[in-house]
Amino acid sequence: MASLAEDNHAVDEFAGSNGPSLPPNQIAPPLSPVRKVALITGITGQDGSYLTEFLLGKGYEVHGLIRRSSNFSTARLDHLYVDPHNSHKALMKLHYADLSDASSLRRWVDSLLPDEVYNLAAQSHVAISFEIPDYTADVVATGALRLLEAIRSCAKKGIRYYQAGSSEMFGSTPPPQSETSAFHPRSPYAAAKCAAHWYTVNYREAYGLFACNGILFNHESPRRGENFVTRKITRAVGRIKVGLQTKLFLGNLSAARDWGFAGDYVEAMWMMLQQEEPGDYVVATEDSHSVEEFLEEAFGHVGLNWRDHVVIDKRYFRPSEVDSLKGDSTKARKVLGWKPRVGFTELVKMMVDSDIELAKREKVLVDAGYMDAQQQP
């Protein structure tokens, strides 16, 4: 089966055709309603998939930029995929591009002429940013600059731009953190996000772009990557519960974060671009919990004691830690009318339940001899 991107490129080749002409005296069918066009970088990620669902539900035509990879990375979008040859139903299309390649960004902005651009792509793992700082800075910071420049130079004016910020930008600034709190980044990732934030502000002030920064605090879901601590925990809970794993290795359990549901947060992204004036907004639940509390909730949901399974491994401690993040989202609640729907306990249970089902399916493969159950202690 061809990849989503490969199929969509086949459609790109036919896109320039005007199609067959109508037979004489035949009345043309009514034109389809004009749809807003959204362009999303990072569409294959957690937030990208939820945002795509949301925008399709709003009647948008959604285009996503994806990187070339030897492995398909479109699993989070599979349920939304429609063969692009069915042009009346295929409202999500994927195209190859990269935030490190300015020419590809400019080409797609110029050809798609989107109404809204959502820059969600990033090397978004904080700990890994210490290992690949150059790449992180190039994609997260300079990548945002390349995209802003593509929008600025586009023939279409009035494109609205959303820049995905991060609560990690606040770093060691004491909570609660709001739009007026000082940035004190504690990782290459956070520093790069600060640069992207100020590039966005600069292009708004210098060129009049409708450009917004969404400073989103930690947001999770069953679609979260498995090397992020919340999903690492819930994935382990599922595997331990069905007997595929016994130990979970973690680092700093005292770190506290303001965790919300990613599905709630993508609505705030969209709301920012529907305002009369551009601005910057903190999006948060205003409720903070430690990693240890997350463990209590996750293991307790299935009747297990996390202390029987968790082992502290110093390799998971960062060179510089962020102790506590808790957002003040007063502005978003008042101006946008946004508020979170999913609370902390419901979020954890949602993730655990999903990973229990995943572990059960995995166990079937293990019992049948198709997988090795000894991948983890």
Short mmCIF file of N, CA and C in Angstrom, two decimals, residues 1-12 43-44 66 72-85 92-96:
data_model
loop_
_atom_site.label_atom_id
_atom_site.label_comp_id
_atom_site.label_asym_id
_atom_site.label_seq_id
_atom_site.Cartn_x
_atom_site.Cartn_y
_atom_site.Cartn_z
N MET A 1 0.85 -1.20 0.00
CA MET A 1 0.00 0.00 0.00
C MET A 1 0.88 1.24 0.00
N ALA A 2 0.57 2.18 -0.83
CA ALA A 2 1.36 3.41 -0.90
C ALA A 2 1.15 4.23 0.34
N SER A 3 2.16 5.03 0.71
CA SER A 3 2.04 5.91 1.86
C SER A 3 1.05 7.01 1.57
N LEU A 4 0.55 7.65 2.66
CA LEU A 4 -0.37 8.76 2.48
C LEU A 4 0.26 9.83 1.64
N ALA A 5 1.53 10.14 1.94
CA ALA A 5 2.20 11.22 1.22
C ALA A 5 2.36 10.89 -0.25
N GLU A 6 2.70 9.62 -0.54
CA GLU A 6 2.88 9.24 -1.93
C GLU A 6 1.58 9.40 -2.70
N ASP A 7 0.45 8.97 -2.08
CA ASP A 7 -0.84 9.10 -2.75
C ASP A 7 -1.19 10.56 -2.97
N ASN A 8 -0.90 11.39 -2.01
CA ASN A 8 -1.25 12.79 -2.15
C ASN A 8 -0.42 13.48 -3.21
N HIS A 9 0.83 13.05 -3.40
CA HIS A 9 1.63 13.62 -4.47
C HIS A 9 1.05 13.25 -5.83
N ALA A 10 0.42 12.07 -5.92
CA ALA A 10 -0.24 11.71 -7.17
C ALA A 10 -1.35 12.71 -7.47
N VAL A 11 -2.07 13.13 -6.43
CA VAL A 11 -3.11 14.13 -6.63
C VAL A 11 -2.50 15.46 -7.02
N ASP A 12 -1.35 15.80 -6.41
CA ASP A 12 -0.71 17.07 -6.75
C ASP A 12 -0.44 17.15 -8.25
N ILE A 43 1.93 17.84 11.55
CA ILE A 43 0.58 17.27 11.49
C ILE A 43 0.53 15.82 11.97
N THR A 44 1.64 15.09 11.88
CA THR A 44 1.64 13.69 12.28
C THR A 44 1.84 13.51 13.78
N ILE A 66 5.01 17.05 6.00
CA ILE A 66 5.68 15.95 6.70
C ILE A 66 7.08 15.77 6.14
N PHE A 72 6.88 4.95 7.80
CA PHE A 72 5.69 5.78 7.79
C PHE A 72 5.44 6.31 9.21
N SER A 73 5.09 7.58 9.31
CA SER A 73 4.85 8.20 10.61
C SER A 73 3.46 8.80 10.68
N THR A 74 2.54 8.22 9.93
CA THR A 74 1.20 8.80 9.80
C THR A 74 0.14 8.04 10.60
N ALA A 75 0.55 7.22 11.56
CA ALA A 75 -0.42 6.38 12.27
C ALA A 75 -1.50 7.18 12.97
N ARG A 76 -1.15 8.35 13.51
CA ARG A 76 -2.14 9.15 14.23
C ARG A 76 -3.19 9.74 13.29
N LEU A 77 -2.94 9.69 11.98
CA LEU A 77 -3.86 10.26 11.00
C LEU A 77 -4.59 9.20 10.19
N ASP A 78 -4.29 7.93 10.42
CA ASP A 78 -4.85 6.88 9.58
C ASP A 78 -6.38 6.89 9.56
N HIS A 79 -6.99 7.21 10.70
CA HIS A 79 -8.46 7.19 10.76
C HIS A 79 -9.08 8.36 10.00
N LEU A 80 -8.26 9.33 9.60
CA LEU A 80 -8.76 10.48 8.86
C LEU A 80 -8.46 10.39 7.36
N TYR A 81 -7.70 9.37 7.00
CA TYR A 81 -7.22 9.28 5.62
C TYR A 81 -8.32 8.88 4.65
N VAL A 82 -8.40 9.63 3.56
CA VAL A 82 -9.27 9.30 2.43
C VAL A 82 -8.40 9.33 1.18
N ASP A 83 -8.52 8.32 0.35
CA ASP A 83 -7.73 8.28 -0.87
C ASP A 83 -7.89 9.58 -1.65
N PRO A 84 -6.78 10.27 -1.95
CA PRO A 84 -6.87 11.58 -2.59
C PRO A 84 -7.50 11.56 -3.97
N HIS A 85 -7.61 10.39 -4.60
CA HIS A 85 -8.30 10.32 -5.89
C HIS A 85 -9.80 10.56 -5.72
N MET A 92 -8.05 16.20 3.71
CA MET A 92 -6.73 16.26 4.33
C MET A 92 -5.69 15.76 3.34
N LYS A 93 -4.69 16.56 3.09
CA LYS A 93 -3.64 16.18 2.14
C LYS A 93 -2.28 16.42 2.77
N LEU A 94 -1.32 15.55 2.46
CA LEU A 94 0.02 15.64 3.02
C LEU A 94 1.04 15.93 1.93
N HIS A 95 2.05 16.71 2.29
CA HIS A 95 3.09 17.11 1.35
C HIS A 95 4.44 17.05 2.04
N TYR A 96 5.46 16.70 1.27
CA TYR A 96 6.81 16.64 1.84
C TYR A 96 7.41 18.04 1.95
#
